[in-house]
Coordinates of C-alpha atoms in Angstrom, one line a residue:
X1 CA 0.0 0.0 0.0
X2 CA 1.6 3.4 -1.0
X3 CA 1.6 6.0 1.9
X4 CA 1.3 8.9 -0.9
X5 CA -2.3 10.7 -0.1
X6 CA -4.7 10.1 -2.2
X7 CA -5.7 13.2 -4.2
X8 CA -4.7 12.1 -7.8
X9 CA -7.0 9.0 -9.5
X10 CA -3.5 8.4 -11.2
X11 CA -3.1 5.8 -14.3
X12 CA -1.4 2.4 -13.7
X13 CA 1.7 3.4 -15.5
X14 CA 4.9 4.6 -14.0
X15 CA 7.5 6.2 -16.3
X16 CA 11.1 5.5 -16.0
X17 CA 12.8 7.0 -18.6
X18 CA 12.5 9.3 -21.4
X19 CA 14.3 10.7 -24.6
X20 CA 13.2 13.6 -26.6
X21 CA 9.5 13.3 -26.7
X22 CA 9.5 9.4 -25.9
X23 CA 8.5 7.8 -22.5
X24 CA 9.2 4.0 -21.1
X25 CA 7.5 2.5 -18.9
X26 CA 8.8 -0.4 -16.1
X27 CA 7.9 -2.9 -18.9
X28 CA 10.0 -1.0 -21.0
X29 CA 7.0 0.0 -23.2
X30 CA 7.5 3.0 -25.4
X31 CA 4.8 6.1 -25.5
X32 CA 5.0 9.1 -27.4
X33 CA 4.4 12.1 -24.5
X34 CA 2.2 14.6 -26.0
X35 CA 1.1 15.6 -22.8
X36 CA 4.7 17.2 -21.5
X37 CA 3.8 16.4 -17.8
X38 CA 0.9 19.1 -18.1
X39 CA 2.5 21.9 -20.5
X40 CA 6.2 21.4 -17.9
X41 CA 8.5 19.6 -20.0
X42 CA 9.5 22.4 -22.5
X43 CA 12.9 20.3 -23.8
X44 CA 11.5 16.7 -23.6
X45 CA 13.4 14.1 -21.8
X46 CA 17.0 14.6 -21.5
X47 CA 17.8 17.4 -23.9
X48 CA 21.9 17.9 -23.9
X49 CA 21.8 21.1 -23.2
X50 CA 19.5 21.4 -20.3
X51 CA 21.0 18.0 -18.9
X52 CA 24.4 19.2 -18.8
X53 CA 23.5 23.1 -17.1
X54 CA 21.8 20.7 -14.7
X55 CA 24.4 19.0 -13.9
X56 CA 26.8 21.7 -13.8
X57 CA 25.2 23.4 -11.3
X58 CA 24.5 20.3 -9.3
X59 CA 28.5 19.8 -9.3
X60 CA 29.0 23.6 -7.6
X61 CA 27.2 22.0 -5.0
X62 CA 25.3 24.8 -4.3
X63 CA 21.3 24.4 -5.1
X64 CA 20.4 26.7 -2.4
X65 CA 21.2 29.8 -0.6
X66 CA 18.5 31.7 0.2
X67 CA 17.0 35.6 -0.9
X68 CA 19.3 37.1 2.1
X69 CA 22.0 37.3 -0.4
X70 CA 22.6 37.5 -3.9
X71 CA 21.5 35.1 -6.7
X72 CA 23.9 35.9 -9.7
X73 CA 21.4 32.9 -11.4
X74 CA 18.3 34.4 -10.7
X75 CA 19.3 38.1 -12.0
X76 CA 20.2 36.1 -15.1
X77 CA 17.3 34.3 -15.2
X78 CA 14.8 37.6 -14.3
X79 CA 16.9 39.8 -17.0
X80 CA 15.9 36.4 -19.6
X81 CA 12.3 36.7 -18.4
X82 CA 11.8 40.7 -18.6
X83 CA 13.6 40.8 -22.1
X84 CA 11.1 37.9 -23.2
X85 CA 7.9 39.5 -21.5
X86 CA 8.7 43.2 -22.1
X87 CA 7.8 43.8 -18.4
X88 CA 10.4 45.1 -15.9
X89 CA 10.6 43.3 -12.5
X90 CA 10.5 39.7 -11.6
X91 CA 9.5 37.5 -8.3
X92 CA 10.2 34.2 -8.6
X93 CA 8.4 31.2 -6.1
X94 CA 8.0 27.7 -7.0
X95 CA 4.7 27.0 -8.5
X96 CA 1.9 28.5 -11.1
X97 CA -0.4 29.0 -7.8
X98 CA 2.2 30.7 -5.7
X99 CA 2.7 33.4 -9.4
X100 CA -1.1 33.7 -9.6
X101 CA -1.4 34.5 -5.3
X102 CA 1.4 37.1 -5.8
X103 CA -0.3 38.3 -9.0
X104 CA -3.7 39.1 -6.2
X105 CA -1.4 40.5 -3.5
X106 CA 0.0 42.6 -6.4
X107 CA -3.3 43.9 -7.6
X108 CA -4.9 44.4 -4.2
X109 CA -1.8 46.1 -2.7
X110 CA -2.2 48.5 -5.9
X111 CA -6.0 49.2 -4.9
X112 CA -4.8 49.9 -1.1
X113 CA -2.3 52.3 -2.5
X114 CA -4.8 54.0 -4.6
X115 CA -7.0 54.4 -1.7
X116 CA -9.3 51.5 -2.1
X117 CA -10.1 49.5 1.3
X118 CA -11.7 46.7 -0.4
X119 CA -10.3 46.0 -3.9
X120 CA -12.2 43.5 -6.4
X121 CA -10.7 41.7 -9.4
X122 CA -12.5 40.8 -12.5
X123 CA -11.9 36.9 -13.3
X124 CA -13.7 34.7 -15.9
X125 CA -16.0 31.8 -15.7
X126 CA -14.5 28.6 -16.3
X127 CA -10.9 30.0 -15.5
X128 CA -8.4 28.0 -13.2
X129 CA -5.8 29.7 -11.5
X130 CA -4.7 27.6 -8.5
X131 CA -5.4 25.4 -5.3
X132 CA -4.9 28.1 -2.7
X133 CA -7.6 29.4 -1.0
X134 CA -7.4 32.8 -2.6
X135 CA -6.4 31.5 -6.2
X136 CA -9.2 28.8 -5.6
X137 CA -11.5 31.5 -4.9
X138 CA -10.6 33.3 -8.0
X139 CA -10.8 30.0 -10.1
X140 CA -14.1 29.3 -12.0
X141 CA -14.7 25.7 -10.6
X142 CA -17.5 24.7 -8.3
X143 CA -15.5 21.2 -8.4
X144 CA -12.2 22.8 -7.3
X145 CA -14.1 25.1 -4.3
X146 CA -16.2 22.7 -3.2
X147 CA -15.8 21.7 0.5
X148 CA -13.0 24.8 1.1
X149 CA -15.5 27.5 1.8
X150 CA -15.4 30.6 2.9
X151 CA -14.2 31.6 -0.3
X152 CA -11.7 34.5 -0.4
X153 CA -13.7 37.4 -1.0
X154 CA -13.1 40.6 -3.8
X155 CA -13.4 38.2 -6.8
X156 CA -16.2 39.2 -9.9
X157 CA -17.2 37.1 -12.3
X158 CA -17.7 37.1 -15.8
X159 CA -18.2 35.1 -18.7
X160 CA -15.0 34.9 -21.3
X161 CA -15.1 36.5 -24.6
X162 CA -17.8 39.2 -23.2
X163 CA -16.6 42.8 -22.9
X164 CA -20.1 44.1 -22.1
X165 CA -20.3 42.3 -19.1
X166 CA -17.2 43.8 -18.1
X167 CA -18.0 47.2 -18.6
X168 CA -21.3 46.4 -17.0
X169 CA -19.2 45.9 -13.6
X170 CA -17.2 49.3 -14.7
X171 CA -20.1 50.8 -14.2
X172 CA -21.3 49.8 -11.3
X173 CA -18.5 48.6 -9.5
X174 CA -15.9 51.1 -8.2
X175 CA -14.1 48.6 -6.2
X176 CA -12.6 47.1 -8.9
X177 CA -8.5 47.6 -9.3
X178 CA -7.5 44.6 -12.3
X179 CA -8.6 42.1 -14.5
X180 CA -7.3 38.9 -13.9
X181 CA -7.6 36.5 -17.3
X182 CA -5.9 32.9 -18.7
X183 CA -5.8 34.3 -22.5
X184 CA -6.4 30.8 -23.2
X185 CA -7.6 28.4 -20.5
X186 CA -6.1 25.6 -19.6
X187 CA -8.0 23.4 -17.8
X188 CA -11.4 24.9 -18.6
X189 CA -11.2 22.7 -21.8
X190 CA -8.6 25.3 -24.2
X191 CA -11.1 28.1 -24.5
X192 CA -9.6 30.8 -25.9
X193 CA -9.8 34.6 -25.8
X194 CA -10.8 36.1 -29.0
X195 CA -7.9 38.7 -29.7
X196 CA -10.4 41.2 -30.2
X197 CA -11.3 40.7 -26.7
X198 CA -8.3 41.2 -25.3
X199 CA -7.4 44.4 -26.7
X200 CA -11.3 45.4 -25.5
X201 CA -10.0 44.5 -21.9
X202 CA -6.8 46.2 -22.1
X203 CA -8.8 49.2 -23.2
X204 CA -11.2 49.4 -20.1
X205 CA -8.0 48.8 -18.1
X206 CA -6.3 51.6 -19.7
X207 CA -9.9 53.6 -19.0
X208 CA -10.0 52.5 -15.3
X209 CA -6.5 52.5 -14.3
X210 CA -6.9 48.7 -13.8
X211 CA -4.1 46.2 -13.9
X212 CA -3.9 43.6 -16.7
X213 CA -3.0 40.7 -15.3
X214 CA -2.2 37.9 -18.0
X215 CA -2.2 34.1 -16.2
X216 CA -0.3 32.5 -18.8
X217 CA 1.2 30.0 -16.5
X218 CA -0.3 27.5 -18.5
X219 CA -0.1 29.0 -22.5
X220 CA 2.9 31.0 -22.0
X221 CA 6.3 30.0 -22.7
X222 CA 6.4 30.3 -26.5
X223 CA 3.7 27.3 -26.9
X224 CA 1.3 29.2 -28.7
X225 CA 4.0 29.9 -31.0
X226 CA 4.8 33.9 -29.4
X227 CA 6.7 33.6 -26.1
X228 CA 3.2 34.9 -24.8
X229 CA -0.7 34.8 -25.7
X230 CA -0.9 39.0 -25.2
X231 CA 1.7 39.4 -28.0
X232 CA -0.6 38.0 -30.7
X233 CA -3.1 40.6 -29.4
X234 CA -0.1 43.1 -29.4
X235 CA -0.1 44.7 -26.3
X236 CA 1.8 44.8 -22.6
X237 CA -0.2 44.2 -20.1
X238 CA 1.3 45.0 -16.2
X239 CA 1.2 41.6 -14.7
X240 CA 2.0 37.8 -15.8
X241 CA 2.6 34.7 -13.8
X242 CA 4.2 32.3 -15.3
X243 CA 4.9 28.6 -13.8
X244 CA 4.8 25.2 -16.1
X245 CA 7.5 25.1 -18.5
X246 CA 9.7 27.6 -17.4
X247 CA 12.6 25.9 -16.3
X248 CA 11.8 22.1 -18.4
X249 CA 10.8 20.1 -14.9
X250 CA 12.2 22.0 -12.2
X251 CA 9.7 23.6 -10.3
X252 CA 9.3 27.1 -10.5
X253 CA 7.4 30.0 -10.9
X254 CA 7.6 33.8 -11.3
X255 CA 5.1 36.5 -11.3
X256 CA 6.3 39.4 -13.8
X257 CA 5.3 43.1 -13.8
X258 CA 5.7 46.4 -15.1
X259 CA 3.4 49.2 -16.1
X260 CA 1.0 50.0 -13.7
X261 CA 2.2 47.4 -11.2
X262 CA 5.6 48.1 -11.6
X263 CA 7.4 49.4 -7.9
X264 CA 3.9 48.3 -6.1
X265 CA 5.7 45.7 -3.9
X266 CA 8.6 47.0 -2.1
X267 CA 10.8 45.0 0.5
X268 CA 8.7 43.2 3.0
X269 CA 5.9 42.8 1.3
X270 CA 6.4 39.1 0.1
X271 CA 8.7 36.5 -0.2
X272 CA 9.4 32.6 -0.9
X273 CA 12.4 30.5 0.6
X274 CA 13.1 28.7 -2.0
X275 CA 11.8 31.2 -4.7
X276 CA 14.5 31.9 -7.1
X277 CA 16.9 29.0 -5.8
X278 CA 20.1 28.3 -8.1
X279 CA 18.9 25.0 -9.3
X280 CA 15.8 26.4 -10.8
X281 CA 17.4 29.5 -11.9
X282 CA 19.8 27.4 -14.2
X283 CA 16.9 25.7 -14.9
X284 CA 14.9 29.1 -16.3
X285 CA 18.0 30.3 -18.1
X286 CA 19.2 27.0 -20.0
X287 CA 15.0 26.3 -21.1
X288 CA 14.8 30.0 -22.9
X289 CA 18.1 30.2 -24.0
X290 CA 17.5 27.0 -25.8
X291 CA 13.9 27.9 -27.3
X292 CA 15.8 30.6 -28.5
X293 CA 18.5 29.1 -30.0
X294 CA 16.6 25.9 -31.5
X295 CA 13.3 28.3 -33.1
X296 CA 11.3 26.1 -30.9
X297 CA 8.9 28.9 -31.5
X298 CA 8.1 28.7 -34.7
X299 CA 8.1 24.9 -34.5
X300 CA 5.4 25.0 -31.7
X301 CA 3.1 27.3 -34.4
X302 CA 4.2 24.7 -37.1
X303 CA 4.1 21.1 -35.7
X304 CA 0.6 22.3 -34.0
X305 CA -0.8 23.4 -37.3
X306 CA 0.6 19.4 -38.7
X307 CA -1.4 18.2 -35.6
X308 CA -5.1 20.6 -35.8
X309 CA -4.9 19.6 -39.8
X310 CA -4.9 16.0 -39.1
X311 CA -7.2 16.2 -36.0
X312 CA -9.6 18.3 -38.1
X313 CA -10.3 15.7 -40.7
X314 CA -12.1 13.6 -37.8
X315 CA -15.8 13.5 -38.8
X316 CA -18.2 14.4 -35.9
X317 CA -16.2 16.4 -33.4
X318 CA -18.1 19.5 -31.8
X319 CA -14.8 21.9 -32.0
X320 CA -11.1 21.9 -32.5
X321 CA -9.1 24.6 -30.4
X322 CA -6.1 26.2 -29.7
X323 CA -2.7 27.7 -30.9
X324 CA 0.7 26.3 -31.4
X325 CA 1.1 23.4 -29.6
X326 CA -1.7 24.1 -27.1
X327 CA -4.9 22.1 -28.4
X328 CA -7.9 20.9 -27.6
X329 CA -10.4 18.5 -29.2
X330 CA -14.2 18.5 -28.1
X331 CA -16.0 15.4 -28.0
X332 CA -19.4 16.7 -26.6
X333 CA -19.7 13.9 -24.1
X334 CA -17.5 12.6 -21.2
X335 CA -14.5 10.8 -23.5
X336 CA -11.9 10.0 -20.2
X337 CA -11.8 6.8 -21.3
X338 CA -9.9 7.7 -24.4
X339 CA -6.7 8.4 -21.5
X340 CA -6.1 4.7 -20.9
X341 CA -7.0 3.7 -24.6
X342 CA -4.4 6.1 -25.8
X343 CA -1.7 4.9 -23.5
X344 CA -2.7 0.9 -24.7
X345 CA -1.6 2.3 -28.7
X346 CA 1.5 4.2 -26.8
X347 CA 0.4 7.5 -26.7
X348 CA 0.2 10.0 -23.5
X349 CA -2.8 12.5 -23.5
X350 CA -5.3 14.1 -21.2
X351 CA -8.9 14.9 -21.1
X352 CA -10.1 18.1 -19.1
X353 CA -13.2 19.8 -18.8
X354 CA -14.8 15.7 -18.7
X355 CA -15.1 16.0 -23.0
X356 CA -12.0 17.9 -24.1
X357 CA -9.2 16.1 -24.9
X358 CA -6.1 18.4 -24.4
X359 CA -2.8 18.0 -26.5
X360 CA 0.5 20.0 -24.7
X361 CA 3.4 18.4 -26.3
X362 CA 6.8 19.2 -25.5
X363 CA 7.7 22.0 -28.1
X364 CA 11.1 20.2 -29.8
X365 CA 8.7 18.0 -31.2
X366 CA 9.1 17.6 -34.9
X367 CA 6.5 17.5 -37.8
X368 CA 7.1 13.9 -38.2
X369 CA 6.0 13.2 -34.5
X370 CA 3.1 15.4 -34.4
X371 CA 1.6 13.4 -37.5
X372 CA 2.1 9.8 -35.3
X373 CA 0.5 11.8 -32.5
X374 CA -2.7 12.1 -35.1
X375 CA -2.1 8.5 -36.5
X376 CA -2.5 7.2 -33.0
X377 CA -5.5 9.4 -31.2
X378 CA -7.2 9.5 -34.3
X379 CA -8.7 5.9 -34.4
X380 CA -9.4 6.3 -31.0
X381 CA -11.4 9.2 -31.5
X382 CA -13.4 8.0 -34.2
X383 CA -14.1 4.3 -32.8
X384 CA -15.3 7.0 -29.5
X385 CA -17.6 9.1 -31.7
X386 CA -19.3 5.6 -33.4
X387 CA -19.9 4.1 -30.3
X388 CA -21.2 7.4 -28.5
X389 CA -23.6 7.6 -32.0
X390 CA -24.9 3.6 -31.4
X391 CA -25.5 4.1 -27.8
X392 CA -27.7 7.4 -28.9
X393 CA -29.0 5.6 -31.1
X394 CA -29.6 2.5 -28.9
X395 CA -31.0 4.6 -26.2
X396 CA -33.7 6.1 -28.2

């Protein structure tokens, strides 16, 4: 009996060992992962380059010191992130909850400063933004609050894609201090923000005086094919977490601001032990100078368009979603059964939402490997949709 607390309903499948975008199990079956561990593992398994900065800072023997002195690592990795982001100052902690809790403290400490005893942010139905009790609160998921009430209050919600609801709170509520948005969410199924939308929102920021605050813990990271979902809409806006794939596996996070939010924490306000540690620092710096250096962002936008072509030929799907290598495929009916059939024909996927199957590979992978990634859901999917259409059928 494992002693490890039972919060997961995991698959009977432990990986061992992994190359490139391949997985092996303890039977020493093969998968193809185009999952990435949940959008972390940027590089794959093993990539040289990221192996051997590892390692190299491993050999220092130093993985940890502590925010009472200097990182020379994380002022590397937090000049890496500001160039990337266009933002200007960098807290780094260890998870995408822990960027998005920051990301609240940063947006009601704003609204305190402004004179505002009881600031409200603006987040979207169907969002997910974290565990914690406030990010939990801010997250769009009876499932997820369920038995943690009280809820944190300050939270408004609205639907996604639907600026008139926001101004509708503009009007009415003088409270509000930021808008707090996944430009495409993650677990809510891949429902994207129309671009059109987002410039809407950054326009009633701009109006307000609100913070922008862009979660793209999740679709950041150059997988949509930018470094970030707000650059396809062409704008800054003053705050980002980021988490996931930032540093390839090692687990970190950083919450990013500038513009309005820029200067709002000063010393004291907040702080993480091992936020900003060497290893994951070396971790941050050897994933983006390697997305750099390999164009693994326009291979995200190209081996995802191989992958939605070849999806998108599958008769009877309700919608195909996405960009870059961030996809997802709904099925209109609860399809988690298609997990474990997908890992009998060697292929690692997820479904979210209960009917959306969600495709996050790891961004070195090549053309070649997102066509097998169709070649082996595809079947699957269809033999789904014919069965879901006899038992219709059958039922009626």
């Amino acid at each position: 009996m494992s002693h490890v607390m039972n919060t997961y309903a995991r698959q009977p499948v432990a990986f061992v060992r992994g190359e490139g975008v391949w997985l092996w199990d303890e039977a020493g079956k093969k998968y193809l992962d185009a999952l990435a561990g949940i959008a972390v593992n940027t590089l794959g398994y093993g990539h040289p380059r990221f192996k051997k900065a590892i390692l190299d800072r491993i050999n220092s023997g130093i993985i940890h010191t502590s925010n009472l002195w200097r990182i020379p690592d994380q002022e590397a990795a937090a000049d890496r992130i500001a160039e990337i982001t266009g933002l200007d100052e960098v807290f780094f902690c260890n998870s995408g909850l822990e960027a998005n809790e920051a990301a609240i403290k940063v947006a009601r400490k704003y609204g305190h400063d402004r004179g505002i005893a009881e600031p409200a942010i603006i987040v979207m139905e169907k969002a997910f933004h974290g565990r914690s009790l406030a990010t939990l609160s801010a997250t769009g998921s009876r499932k997820v609050q369920a038995g943690f009430e009280p809820l944190v209050s300050g939270f408004v919600r609205v639907p996604l894609n639907d600026l008139e609801a926001v101004r509708q709170v503009a009007e009415h509520n003088k409270n509000v201090v930021a808008v707090f948005i996944e430009p495409i969410q993650g677990e809510g199924g891949i429902n994207v923000s129309r671009l059109e939308y987002l410039r809407g929102l950054k326009e009633i920021c701009e109006r307000k005086e609100w913070l922008f605050m862009s979660d793209e813990v999740q679709c950041g990271l150059g997988r949509t094919g930018k470094w970030f979902v707000y650059q396809h809409a062409g704008f800054l806006p003053d705050v980002v977490p980021l988490a996931k794939g930032l540093a390839s596996g090692i687990p970190v996070g950083a919450c990013v601001v500038g513009g309005r939010a820029r200067g709002v924490f000063k010393p004291g306000n907040h702080g993480s032990t091992f936020g900003g540690n060497p290893l994951a620092m070396t971790g941050v710096v050897a994933t983006i100078d390697t997305i750099k250096e390999e164009g693994l962002l326009a291979n995200a936008s190209r081996v995802g368009d191989v992958i939605r072509a070849g999806l998108s030929q599958i008769q009877g799907i309700s919608e195909l979603r996405g960009m870059g290598l961030m996809i997802g495929m709904e099925l209109g009916q609860p399809c988690g059964e298609l997990v474990r059939q997908a890992l009998d024909a060697g292929l690692v996927i997820n479904v979210t939402a209960d009917n959306v199957v969600r495709l996050l590979p790891p961004l070195v992978m090549t053309e070649a490997e997102g066509r097998m990634v169709v070649e082996r859901l595809a079947p699957l999917v269809r033999a789904f949709l014919a069965r879901s259409t006899e038992q219709t059928a059958a039922a009626r």
